[in-house]
Coordinates of C-alpha atoms in Angstrom, one line a residue:
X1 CA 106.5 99.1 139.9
X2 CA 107.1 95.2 138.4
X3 CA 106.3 96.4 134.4
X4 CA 104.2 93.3 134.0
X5 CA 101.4 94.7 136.1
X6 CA 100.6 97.1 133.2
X7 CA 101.0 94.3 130.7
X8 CA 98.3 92.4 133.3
X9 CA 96.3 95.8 133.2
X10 CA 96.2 96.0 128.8
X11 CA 95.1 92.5 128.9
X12 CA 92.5 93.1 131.2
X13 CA 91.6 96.2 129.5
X14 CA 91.5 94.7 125.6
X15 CA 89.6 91.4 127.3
X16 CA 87.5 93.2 129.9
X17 CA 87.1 89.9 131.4
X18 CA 89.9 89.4 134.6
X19 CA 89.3 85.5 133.6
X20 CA 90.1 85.8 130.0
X21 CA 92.8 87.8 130.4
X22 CA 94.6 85.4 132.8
X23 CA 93.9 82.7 130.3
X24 CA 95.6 84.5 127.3
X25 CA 98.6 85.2 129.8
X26 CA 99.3 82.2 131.4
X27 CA 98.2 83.7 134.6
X28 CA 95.8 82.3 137.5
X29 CA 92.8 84.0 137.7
X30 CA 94.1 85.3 141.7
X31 CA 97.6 86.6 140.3
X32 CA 95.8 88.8 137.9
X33 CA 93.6 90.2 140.4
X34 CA 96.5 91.0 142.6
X35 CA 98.3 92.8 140.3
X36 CA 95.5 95.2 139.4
X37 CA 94.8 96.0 142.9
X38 CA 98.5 96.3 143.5
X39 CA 98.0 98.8 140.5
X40 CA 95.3 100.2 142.0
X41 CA 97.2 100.3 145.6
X42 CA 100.2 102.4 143.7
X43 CA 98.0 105.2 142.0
X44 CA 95.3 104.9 144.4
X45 CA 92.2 105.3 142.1
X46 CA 89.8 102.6 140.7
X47 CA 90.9 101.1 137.4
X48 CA 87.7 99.4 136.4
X49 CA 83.7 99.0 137.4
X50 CA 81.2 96.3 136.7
X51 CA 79.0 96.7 133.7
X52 CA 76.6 94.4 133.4
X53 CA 78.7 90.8 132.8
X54 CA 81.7 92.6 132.2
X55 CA 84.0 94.9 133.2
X56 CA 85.2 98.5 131.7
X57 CA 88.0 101.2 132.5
X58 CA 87.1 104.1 134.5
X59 CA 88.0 107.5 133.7
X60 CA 91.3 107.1 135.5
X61 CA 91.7 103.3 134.3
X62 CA 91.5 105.6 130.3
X63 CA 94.1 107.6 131.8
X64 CA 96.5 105.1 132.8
X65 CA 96.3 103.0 129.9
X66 CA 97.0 105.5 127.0
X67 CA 100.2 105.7 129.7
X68 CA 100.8 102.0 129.6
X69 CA 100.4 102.0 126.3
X70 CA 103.1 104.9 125.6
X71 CA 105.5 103.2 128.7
X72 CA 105.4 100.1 127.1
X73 CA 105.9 100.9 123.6
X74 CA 108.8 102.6 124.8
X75 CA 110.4 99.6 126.7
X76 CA 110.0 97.4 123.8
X77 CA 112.0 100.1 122.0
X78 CA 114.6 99.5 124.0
X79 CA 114.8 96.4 123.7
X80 CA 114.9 96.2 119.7
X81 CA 117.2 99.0 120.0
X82 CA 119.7 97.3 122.2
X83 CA 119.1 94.1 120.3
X84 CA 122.2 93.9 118.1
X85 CA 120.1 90.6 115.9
X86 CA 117.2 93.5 115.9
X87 CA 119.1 95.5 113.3
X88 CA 119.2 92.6 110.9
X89 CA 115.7 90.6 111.6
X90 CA 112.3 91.0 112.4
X91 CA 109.0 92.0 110.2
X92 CA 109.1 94.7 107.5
X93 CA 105.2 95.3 108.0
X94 CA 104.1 97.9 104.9
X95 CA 100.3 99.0 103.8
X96 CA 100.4 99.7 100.1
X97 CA 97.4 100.3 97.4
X98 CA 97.3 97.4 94.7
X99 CA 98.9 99.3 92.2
X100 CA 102.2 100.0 94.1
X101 CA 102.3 96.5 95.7
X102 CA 102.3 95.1 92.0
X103 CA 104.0 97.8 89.5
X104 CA 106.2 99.6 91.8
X105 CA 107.2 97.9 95.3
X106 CA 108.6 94.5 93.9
X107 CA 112.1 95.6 92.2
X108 CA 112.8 97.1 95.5
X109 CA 111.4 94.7 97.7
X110 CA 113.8 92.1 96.0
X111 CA 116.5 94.1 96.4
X112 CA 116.0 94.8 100.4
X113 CA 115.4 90.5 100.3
X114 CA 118.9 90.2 99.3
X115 CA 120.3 92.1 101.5
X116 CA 118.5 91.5 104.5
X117 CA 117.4 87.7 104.0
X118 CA 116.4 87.3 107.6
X119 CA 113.6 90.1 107.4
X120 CA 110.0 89.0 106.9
X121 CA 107.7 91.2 104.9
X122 CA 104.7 92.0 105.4
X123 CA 102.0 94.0 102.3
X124 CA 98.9 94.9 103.5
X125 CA 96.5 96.6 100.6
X126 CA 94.1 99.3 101.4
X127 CA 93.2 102.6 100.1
X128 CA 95.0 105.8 101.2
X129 CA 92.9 107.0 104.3
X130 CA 93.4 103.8 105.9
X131 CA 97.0 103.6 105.2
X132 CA 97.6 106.5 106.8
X133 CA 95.7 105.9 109.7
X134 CA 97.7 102.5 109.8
X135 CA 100.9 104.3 110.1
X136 CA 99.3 106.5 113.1
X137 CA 98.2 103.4 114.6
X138 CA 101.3 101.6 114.0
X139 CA 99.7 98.8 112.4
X140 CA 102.1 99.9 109.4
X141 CA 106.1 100.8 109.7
X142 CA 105.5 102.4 106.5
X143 CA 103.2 103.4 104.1
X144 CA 102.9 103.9 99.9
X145 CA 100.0 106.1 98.6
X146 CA 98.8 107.6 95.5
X147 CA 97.2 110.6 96.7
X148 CA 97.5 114.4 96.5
X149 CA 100.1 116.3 98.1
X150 CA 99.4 116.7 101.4
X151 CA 100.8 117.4 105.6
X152 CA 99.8 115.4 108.5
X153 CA 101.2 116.9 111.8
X154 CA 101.9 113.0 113.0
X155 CA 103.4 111.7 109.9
X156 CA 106.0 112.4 107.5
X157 CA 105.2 111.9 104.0
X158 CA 108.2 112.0 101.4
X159 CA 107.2 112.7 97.7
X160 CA 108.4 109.7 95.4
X161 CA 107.1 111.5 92.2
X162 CA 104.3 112.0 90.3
X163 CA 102.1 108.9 89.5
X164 CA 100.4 109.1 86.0
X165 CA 96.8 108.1 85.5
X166 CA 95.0 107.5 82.7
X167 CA 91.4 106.5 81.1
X168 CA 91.2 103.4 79.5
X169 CA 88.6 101.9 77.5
X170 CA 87.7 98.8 75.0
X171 CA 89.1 99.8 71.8
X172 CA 85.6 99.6 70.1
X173 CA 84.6 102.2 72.7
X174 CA 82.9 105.5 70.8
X175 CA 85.5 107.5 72.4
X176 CA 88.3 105.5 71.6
X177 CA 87.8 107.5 68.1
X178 CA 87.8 110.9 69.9
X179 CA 90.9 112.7 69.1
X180 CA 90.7 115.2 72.2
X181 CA 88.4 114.6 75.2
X182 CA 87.4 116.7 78.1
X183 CA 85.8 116.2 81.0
X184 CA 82.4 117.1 79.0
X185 CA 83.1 114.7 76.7
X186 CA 82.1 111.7 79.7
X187 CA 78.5 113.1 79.9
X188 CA 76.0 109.7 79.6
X189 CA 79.5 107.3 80.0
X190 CA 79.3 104.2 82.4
X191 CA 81.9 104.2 84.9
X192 CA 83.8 101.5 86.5
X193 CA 85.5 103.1 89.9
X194 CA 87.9 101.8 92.7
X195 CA 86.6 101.6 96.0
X196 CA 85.1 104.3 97.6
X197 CA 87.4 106.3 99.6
X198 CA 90.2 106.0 96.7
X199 CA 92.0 109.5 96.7
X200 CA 91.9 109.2 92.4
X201 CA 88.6 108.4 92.5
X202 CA 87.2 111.2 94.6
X203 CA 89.4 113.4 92.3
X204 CA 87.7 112.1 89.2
X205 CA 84.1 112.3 90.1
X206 CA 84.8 116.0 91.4
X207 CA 86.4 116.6 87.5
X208 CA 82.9 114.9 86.5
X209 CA 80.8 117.0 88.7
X210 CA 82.7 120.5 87.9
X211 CA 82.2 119.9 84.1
X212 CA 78.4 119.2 84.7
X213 CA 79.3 115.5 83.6
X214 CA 76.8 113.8 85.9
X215 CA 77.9 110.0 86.4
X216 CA 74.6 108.4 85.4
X217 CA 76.2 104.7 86.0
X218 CA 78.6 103.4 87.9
X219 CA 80.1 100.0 89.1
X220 CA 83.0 99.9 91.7
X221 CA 85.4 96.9 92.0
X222 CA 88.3 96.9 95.0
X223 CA 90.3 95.0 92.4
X224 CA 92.6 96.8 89.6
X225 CA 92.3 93.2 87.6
X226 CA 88.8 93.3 88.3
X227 CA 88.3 96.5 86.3
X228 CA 90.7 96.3 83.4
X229 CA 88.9 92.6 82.6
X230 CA 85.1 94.7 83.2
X231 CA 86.9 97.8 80.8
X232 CA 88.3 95.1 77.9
X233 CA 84.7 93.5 77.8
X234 CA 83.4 96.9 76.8
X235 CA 81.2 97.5 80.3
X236 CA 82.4 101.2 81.0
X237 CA 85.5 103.4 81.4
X238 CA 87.8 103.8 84.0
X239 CA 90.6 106.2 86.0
X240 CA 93.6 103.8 87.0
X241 CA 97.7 104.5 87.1
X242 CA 99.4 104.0 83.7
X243 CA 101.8 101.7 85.4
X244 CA 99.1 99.4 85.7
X245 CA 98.0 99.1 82.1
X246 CA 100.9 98.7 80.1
X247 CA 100.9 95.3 79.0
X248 CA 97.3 95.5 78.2
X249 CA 98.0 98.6 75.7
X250 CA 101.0 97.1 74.3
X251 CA 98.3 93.6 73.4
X252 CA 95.5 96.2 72.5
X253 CA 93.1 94.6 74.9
X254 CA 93.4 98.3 76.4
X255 CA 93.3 102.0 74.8
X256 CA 94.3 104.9 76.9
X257 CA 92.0 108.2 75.9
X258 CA 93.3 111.1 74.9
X259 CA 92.0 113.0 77.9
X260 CA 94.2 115.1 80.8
X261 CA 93.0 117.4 83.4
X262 CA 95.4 119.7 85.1
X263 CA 93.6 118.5 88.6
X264 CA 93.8 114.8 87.9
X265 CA 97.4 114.3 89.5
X266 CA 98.6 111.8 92.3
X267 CA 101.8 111.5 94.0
X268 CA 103.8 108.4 95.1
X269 CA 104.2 109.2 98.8
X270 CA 106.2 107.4 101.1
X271 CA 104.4 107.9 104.8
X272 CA 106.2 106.8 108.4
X273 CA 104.8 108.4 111.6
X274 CA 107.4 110.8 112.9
X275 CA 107.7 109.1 116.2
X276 CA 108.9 106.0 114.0
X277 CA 111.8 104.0 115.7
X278 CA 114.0 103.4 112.7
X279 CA 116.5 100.2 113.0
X280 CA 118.9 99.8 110.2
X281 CA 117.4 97.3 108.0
X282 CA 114.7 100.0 107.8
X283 CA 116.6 102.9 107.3
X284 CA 118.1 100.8 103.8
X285 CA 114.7 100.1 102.7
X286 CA 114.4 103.7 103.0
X287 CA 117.8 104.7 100.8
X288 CA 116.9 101.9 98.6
X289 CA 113.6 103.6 97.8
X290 CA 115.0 107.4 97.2
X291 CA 118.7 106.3 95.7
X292 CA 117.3 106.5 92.0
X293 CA 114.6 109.1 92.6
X294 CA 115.6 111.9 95.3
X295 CA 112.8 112.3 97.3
X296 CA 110.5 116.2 96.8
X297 CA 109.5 116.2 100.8
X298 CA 106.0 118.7 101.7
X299 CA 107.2 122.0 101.9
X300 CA 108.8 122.5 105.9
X301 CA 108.9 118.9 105.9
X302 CA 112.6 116.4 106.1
X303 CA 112.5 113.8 103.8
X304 CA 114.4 111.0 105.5
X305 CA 115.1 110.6 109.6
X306 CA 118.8 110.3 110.8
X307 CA 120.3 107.4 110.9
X308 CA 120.8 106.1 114.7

């Protein structure tokens, strides 16, 4: 079987539309036909069936491309595999949350640039669900969240350490003057959140909940500069890494309450899907990441993949 039939067949599949897909390949609209019905011919079931205007996979047509897609993820593989140039270029492709990407990442980012001046990077923000569904997807080679510890049975997730967060405020803020604060303590105070679905957030509000702490108001920004200017103008609270504040404390613009909770604790986790085809540019960005701070894997869990 020519391999380019199945590339014909995705095409088809993601366009469902034998005319658009011959347009995005370079195809005539005949050739495309052909090879689906050679493809068709070969496993001798129907691969699609009109619906309406367009066209859509059968149950067999499913089938066959979850197979493509596994055959041909394979082949390129190979390729980048046997590609010596492979090992030293291509696209460093990593999905980060906004704290990482601009207090942790860059010292380490400019080190792998350095080295490897001939690999493109590539940040994409989002919050930890989405990462890690990223990974699984490989929309992501790797993966940096701020979550609890957890196991995935697709994904590896190294722990990078223990990520402080902390409360801040606008030092004329009431409880700025609070030696000790508990969660009580927040009872009436106005809120300013990450986006929903932020793994410290969720933990926060369920702090909030358990000590009968109701949050009565609330705003939620997807930006971390966002909140610490809406915090410094006085208009509520909020939960953010330490790493993130620490030029606004050292100016004052910032306080960080006296507040800890023994559940309030996220984890720098490095996340790659265990299937993960590692060449050796990645494999660095990988040592360069644990050389200074050994990695604390999930309990049953290898940190790092062999080198190959």
């Amino acid at each position: 079987m020519d391999t380019r039939y199945l590339l014909t067949f995705r095409e088809v599949a993601k366009c469902q539309s034998f005319t658009r897909a011959a347009e995005v390949l370079g195809y005539a609209q005949s050739s495309v036909t052909t090879q689906i019905q050679n493809l068709e011919t070969d496993f001798g079931v129907t691969l699609f069936e009109r619906w309406g205007r367009k066209i859509r996979l059968t149950h067999a047509g499913e089938a066959l491309l979850a197979y493509s897609e596994q055959l041909l993820a394979v082949l390129d593989e190979a390729r980048a595999n046997l590609s010596e140039q492979a090992q030293l270029a291509g696209t460093l492709r990593i999905g980060t949350v906004e704290s990482l990407a601009a207090f942790f990442l860059p010292p380490f980012l400019q080190k792998f640039r350095q080295e490897h001046p001939r690999m493109r990077i590539l940040l994409k923000p989002g919050i930890c669900h989405d990462l890690r569904q990223g990974v699984k997807e490989g929309h992501h080679d790797f993966a940096f969240v701020l979550d609890w510890l957890q196991d995935h049975p697709e994904l590896v997730n190294v722990n990078l350490g223990e990520e402080k967060l902390v409360v801040i405020a606008a030092p004329n803020h009431p409880l700025a003057q609070v030696e000790k604060i508990e969660a009580r303590d927040f009872i009436g105070a106005n809120w300013i959140f990450t986006e929903a679905g932020c793994s410290y957030r969720s933990i926060m509000e369920s702090v909030l909940r358990d000590a009968g702490a109701a949050i009565e108001s609330s705003s939620e920004f997807g930006s971390l500069e966002a909140i610490k200017q809406c915090v410094a103008y006085d208009l509520g609270i909020a939960l953010i890494p330490a790493i993130a504040v620490g030029e606004e404390v050292k100016n004052g613009t910032l306080v960080i309450l006296p507040f800890s909770h023994p559940d309030v604790r996220v984890y720098r986790q490095l996340v790659y899907h265990k299937k993960k085809w590692m060449p050796q540019a990645l494999l660095r960005f990988l040592e360069l990441l644990t050389a200074s701070a050994p990695p604390q894997p999930l309990p049953g869990k290898s940190d790092l993949p062999a080198a190959r």
